[in-house]
Short mmCIF file of C-alpha atoms in Angstrom, two decimals:
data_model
loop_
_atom_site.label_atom_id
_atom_site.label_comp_id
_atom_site.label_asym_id
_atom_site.label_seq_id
_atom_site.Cartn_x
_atom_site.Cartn_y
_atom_site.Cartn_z
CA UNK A 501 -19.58 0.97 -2.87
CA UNK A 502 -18.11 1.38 -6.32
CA UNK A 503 -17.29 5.33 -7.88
CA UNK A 504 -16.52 6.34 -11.22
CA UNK A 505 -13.31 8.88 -11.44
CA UNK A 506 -10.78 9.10 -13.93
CA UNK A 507 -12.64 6.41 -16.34
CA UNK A 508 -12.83 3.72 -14.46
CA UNK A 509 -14.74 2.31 -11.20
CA UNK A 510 -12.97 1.79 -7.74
CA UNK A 511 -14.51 -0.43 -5.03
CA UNK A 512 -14.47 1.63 -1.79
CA UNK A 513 -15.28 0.88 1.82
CA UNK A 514 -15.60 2.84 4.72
CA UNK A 515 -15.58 2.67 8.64
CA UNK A 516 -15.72 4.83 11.50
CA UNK A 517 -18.73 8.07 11.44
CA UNK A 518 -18.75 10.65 8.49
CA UNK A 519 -17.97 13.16 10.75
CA UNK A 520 -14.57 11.82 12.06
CA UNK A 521 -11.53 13.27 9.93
CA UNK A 522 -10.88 11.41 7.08
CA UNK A 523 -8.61 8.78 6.37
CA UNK A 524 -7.33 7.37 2.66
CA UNK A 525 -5.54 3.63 3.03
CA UNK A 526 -3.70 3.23 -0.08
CA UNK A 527 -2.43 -0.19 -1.02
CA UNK A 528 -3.29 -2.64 -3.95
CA UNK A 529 -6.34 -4.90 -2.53
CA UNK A 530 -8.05 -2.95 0.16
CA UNK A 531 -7.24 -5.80 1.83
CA UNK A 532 -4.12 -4.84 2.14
CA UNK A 533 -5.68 -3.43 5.14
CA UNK A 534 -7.47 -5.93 7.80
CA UNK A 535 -10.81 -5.10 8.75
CA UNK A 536 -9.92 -5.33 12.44
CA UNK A 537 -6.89 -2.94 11.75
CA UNK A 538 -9.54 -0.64 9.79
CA UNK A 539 -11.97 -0.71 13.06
CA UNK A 540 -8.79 -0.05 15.55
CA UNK A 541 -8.07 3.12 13.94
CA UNK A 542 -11.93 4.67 15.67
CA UNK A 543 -12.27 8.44 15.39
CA UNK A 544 -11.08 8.59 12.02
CA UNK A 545 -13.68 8.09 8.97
CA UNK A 546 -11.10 5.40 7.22
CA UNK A 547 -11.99 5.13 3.65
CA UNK A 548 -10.06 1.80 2.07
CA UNK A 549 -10.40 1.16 -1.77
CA UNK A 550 -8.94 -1.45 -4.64
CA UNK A 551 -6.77 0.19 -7.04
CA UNK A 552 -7.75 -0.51 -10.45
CA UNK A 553 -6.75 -3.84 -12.14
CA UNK A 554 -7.54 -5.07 -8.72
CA UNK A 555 -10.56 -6.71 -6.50
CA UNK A 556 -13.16 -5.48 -7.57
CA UNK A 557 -12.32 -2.38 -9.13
CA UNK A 558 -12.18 -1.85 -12.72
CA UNK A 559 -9.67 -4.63 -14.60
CA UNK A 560 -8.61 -4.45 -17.92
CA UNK A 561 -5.39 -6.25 -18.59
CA UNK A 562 -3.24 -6.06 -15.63
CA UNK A 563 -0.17 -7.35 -17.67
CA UNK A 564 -0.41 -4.47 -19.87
CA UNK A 565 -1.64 -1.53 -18.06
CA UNK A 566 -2.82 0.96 -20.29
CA UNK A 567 -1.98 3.83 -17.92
CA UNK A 568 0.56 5.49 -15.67
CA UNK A 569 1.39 6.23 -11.74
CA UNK A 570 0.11 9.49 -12.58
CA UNK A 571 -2.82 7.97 -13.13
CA UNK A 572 -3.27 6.18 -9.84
CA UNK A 573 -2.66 9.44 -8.01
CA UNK A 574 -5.36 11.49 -10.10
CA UNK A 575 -7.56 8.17 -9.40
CA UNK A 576 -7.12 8.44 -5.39
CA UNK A 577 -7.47 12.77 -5.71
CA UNK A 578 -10.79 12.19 -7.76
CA UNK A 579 -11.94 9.57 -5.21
CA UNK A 580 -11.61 12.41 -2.77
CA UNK A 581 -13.17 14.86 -4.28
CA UNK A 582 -15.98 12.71 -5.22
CA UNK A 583 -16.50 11.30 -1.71
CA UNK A 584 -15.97 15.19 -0.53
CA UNK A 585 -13.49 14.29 1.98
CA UNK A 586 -12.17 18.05 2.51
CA UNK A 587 -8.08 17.62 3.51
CA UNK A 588 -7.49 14.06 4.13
CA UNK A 589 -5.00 12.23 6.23
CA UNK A 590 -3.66 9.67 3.59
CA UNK A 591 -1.55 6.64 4.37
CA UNK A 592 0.50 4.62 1.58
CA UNK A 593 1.77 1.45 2.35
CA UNK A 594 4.48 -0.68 -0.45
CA UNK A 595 3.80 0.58 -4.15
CA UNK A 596 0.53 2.26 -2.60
CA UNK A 597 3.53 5.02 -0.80
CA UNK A 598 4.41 5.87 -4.34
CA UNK A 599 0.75 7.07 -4.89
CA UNK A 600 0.77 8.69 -1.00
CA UNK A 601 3.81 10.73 -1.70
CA UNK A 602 2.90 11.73 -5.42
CA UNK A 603 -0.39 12.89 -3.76
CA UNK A 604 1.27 14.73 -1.07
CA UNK A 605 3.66 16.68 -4.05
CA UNK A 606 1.17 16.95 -6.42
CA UNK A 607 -2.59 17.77 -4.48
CA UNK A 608 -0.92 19.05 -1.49
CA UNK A 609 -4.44 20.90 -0.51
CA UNK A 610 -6.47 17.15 -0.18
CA UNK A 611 -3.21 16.10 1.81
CA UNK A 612 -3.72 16.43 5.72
CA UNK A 613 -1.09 14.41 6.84
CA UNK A 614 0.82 11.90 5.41
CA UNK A 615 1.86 8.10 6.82
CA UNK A 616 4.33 6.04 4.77
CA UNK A 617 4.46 2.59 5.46
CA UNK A 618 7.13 0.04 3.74
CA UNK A 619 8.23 2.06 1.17
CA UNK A 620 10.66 4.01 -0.96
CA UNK A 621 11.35 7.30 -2.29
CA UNK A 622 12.24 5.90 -5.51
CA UNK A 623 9.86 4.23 -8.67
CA UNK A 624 10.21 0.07 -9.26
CA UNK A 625 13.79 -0.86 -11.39
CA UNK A 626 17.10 -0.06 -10.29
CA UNK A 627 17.20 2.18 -7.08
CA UNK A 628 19.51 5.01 -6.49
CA UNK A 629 23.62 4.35 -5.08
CA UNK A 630 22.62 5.02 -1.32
CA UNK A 631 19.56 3.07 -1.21
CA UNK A 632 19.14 -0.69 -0.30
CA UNK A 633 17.44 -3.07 -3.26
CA UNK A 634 15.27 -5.91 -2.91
CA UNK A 635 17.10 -8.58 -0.61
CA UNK A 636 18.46 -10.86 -3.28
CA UNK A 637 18.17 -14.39 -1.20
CA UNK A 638 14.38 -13.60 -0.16
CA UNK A 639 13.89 -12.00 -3.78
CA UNK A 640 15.12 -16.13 -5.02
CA UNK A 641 12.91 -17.48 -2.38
CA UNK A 642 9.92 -15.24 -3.12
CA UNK A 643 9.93 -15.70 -7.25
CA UNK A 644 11.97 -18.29 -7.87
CA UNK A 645 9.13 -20.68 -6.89
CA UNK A 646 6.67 -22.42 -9.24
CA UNK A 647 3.72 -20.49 -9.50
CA UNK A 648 0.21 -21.10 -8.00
CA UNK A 649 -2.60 -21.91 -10.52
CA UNK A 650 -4.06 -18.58 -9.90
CA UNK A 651 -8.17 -20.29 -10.74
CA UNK A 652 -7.41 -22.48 -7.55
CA UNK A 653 -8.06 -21.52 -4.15
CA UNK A 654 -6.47 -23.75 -1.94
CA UNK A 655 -3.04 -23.09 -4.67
CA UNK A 656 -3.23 -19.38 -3.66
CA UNK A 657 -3.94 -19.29 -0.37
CA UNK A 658 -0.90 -21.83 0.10
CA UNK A 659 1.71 -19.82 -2.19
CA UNK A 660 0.47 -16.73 -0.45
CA UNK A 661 1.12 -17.42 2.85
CA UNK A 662 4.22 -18.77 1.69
CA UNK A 663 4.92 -15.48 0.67
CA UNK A 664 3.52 -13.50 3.78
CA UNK A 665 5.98 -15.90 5.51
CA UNK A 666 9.29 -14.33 3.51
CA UNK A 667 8.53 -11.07 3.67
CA UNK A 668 6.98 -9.92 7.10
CA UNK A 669 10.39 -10.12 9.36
CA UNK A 670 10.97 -12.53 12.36
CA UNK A 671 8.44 -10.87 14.49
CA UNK A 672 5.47 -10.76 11.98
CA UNK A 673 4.23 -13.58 10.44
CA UNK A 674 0.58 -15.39 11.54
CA UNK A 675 -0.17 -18.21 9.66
CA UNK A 676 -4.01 -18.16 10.57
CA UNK A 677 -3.67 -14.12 9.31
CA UNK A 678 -1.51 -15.00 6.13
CA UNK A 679 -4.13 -17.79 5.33
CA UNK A 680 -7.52 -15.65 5.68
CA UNK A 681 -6.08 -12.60 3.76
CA UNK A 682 -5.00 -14.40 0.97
CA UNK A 683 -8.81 -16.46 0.72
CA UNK A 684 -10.18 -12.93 0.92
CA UNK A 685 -8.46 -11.59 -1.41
CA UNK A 686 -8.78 -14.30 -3.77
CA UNK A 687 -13.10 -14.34 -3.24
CA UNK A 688 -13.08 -11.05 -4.32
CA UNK A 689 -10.83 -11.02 -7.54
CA UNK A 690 -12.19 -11.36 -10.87
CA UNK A 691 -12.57 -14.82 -12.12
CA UNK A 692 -9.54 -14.83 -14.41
CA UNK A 693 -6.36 -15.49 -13.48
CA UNK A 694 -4.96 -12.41 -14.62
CA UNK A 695 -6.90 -10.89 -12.35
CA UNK A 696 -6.75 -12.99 -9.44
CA UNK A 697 -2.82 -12.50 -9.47
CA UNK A 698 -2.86 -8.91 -9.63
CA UNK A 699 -5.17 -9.19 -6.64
CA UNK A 700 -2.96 -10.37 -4.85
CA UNK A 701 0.44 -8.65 -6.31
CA UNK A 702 -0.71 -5.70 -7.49
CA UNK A 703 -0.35 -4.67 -11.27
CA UNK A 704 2.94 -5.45 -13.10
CA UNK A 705 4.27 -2.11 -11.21
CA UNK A 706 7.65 -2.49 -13.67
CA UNK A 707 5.72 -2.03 -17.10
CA UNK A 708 3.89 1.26 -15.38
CA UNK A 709 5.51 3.98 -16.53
CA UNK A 710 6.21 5.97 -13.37
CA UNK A 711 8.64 9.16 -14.41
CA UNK A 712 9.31 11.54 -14.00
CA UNK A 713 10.94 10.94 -10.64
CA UNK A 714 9.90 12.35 -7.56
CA UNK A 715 12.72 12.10 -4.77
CA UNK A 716 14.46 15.45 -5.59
CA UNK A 717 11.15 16.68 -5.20
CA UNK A 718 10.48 15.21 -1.55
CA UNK A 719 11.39 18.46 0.22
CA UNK A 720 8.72 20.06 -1.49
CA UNK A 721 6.16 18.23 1.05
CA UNK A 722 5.05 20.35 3.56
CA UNK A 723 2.19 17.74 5.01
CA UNK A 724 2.76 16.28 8.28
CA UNK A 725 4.50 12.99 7.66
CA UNK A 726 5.38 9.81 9.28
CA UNK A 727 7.39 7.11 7.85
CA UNK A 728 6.77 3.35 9.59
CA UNK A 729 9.40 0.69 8.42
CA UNK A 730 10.42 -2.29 9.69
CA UNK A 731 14.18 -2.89 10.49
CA UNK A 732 13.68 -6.09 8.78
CA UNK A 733 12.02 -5.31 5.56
CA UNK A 734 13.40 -7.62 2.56
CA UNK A 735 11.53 -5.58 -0.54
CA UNK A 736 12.12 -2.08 0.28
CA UNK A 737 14.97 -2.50 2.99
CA UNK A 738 15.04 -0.15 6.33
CA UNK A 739 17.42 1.79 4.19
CA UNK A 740 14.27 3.48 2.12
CA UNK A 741 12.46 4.38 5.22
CA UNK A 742 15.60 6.55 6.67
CA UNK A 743 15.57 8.37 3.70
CA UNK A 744 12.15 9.20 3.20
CA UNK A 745 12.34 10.00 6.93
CA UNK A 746 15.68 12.23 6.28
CA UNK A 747 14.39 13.95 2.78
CA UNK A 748 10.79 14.76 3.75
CA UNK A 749 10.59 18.33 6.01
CA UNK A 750 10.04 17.20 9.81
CA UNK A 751 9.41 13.95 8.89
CA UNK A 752 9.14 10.97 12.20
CA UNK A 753 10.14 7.55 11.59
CA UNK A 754 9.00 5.23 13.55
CA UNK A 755 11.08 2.11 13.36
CA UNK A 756 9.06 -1.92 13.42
CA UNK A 757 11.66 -3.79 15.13
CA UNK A 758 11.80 -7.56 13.90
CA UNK A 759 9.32 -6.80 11.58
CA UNK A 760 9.53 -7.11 7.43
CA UNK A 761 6.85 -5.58 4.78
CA UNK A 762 3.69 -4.33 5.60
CA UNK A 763 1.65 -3.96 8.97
CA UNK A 764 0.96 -7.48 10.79
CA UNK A 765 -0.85 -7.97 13.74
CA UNK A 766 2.24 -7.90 15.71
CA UNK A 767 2.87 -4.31 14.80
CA UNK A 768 -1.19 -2.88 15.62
CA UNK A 769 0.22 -2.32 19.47
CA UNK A 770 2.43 0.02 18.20
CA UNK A 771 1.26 1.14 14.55
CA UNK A 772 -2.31 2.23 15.77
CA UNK A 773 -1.73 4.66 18.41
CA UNK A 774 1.26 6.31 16.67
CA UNK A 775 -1.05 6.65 13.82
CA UNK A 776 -4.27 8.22 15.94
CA UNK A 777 -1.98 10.20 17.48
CA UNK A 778 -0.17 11.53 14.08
CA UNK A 779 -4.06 12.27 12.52
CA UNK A 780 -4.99 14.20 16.04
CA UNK A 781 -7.12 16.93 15.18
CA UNK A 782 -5.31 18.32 18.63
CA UNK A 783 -1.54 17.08 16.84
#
């Protein structure tokens, strides 16, 4: 299904009834978000979407956005409104947390609860004293490659997985998963390369302009919230999560052991029942 808000079209999909309470999964391909992980989380009306400059959402230029963060959080609000949702139990995971929180701060009417997976309280570039930054050897490892020739399938796929490999922890990574996300992701991109990258890696998140901050603002959030990290997260580090966990009101954190960026397989055991349980109409 495609909807126009804020200018531009986003590619939703939905599972569950239209009855069940609502559900926003915010991450950069909808894929982000497995369609067997979508289909565990029954009762809940889950509602999974490509931001723009990604699948098969509007692209312009990925490597010169014309617009904000702001933006991306008015985008997901509109797409609520125009999907009449009502209050909405919204989950961010990575870069799509920044767009969670800022939701939570800034529409905290469409905000039921709030789930914040792999993420930090602070924007991309150089993080706050107490926080943890990207791990630097896995940071060389992940970008220090040659890059895949982004019109080529089989290129993708392999430097993808590569990648899935780095950054899910010791627990996490599934070959046979890595490999059939990253074709998925890469059918559905646009047939530039431009937009097959961001895709898969999102928008250049660093030329965004994402102020003002937002973390001196996180005790403003009076949604239900749950923060899921892994203990072995190399991009945003377990450090982030605590923090979030420690700045948000009443905030749980549920900690991934072994586990790295993201939600794998490995982590649905635990990840889907906290996460029913956290949306409970009887919470």
């Amino acid at each position: 299904m495609q909807f126009k808000v804020n200018g531009v079209e986003l590619c939703v999909e939905t599972f569950g009834e239209r009855d069940d309470p609502p559900m926003l999964l915010v991450g950069i391909s909808m894929l982000s978000w497995p369609d067997e992980l979508c289909a565990a989380l029954a009762g809940r009306f889950v509602v999974r979407y490509d931001l723009r400059d990604a699948g098969q959402s509007t692209v312009v230029d990925p490597d010169a956005p014309n617009y904000n963060l702001r933006d991306l959080v008015t985008d997901a609000s509109e797409l609520m409104k125009v999907m009449d949702l009502g209050p909405t139990h919204v989950v961010g995971v990575g870069v799509g947390g920044f767009i969670a929180q800022l939701l939570a701060l800034d529409h905290p009417g469409q905000v039921a609860s709030l789930t914040l997976v792999s993420t930090r309280p602070v924007a991309p570039g150089p993080v706050d004293p107490d926080l943890t930054d990207h791990h630097p050897e896995t940071m060389k490892q992940l970008f220090g490659r040659p890059a895949p020739d982004w019109t080529d399938r089989d290129s993708v796929v392999d430097y993808m997985t590569e990648s899935a490999r780095l950054m899910v922890g010791s627990r996490g990574f599934d070959e046979q998963d890595a490999r059939a996300t990253a074709g998925s992701i890469f059918d559905r991109a646009g047939q530039s390369a431009k937009a097959r990258r961001a895709s898969h890696l999102g928008t250049m998140f660093a030329a965004i302009d994402c102020r003002p901050r937002w973390r001196e603002r996180l005790g403003e959030i009076s949604a239900p919230t749950l923060v899921v990290h892994g203990d072995e997260d190399p991009f945003f580090p377990y450090q982030n999560g605590k923090a979030l966990a420690a700045e948000i009101p009443n905030a749980t954190l549920l900690t991934l052991p072994g586990i790295g960026q993201g939600l794998s397989r490995a982590t649905w055991p635990t990840a889907v029942p906290a996460l029913l349980r956290h949306t409970s109409p009887d919470r």
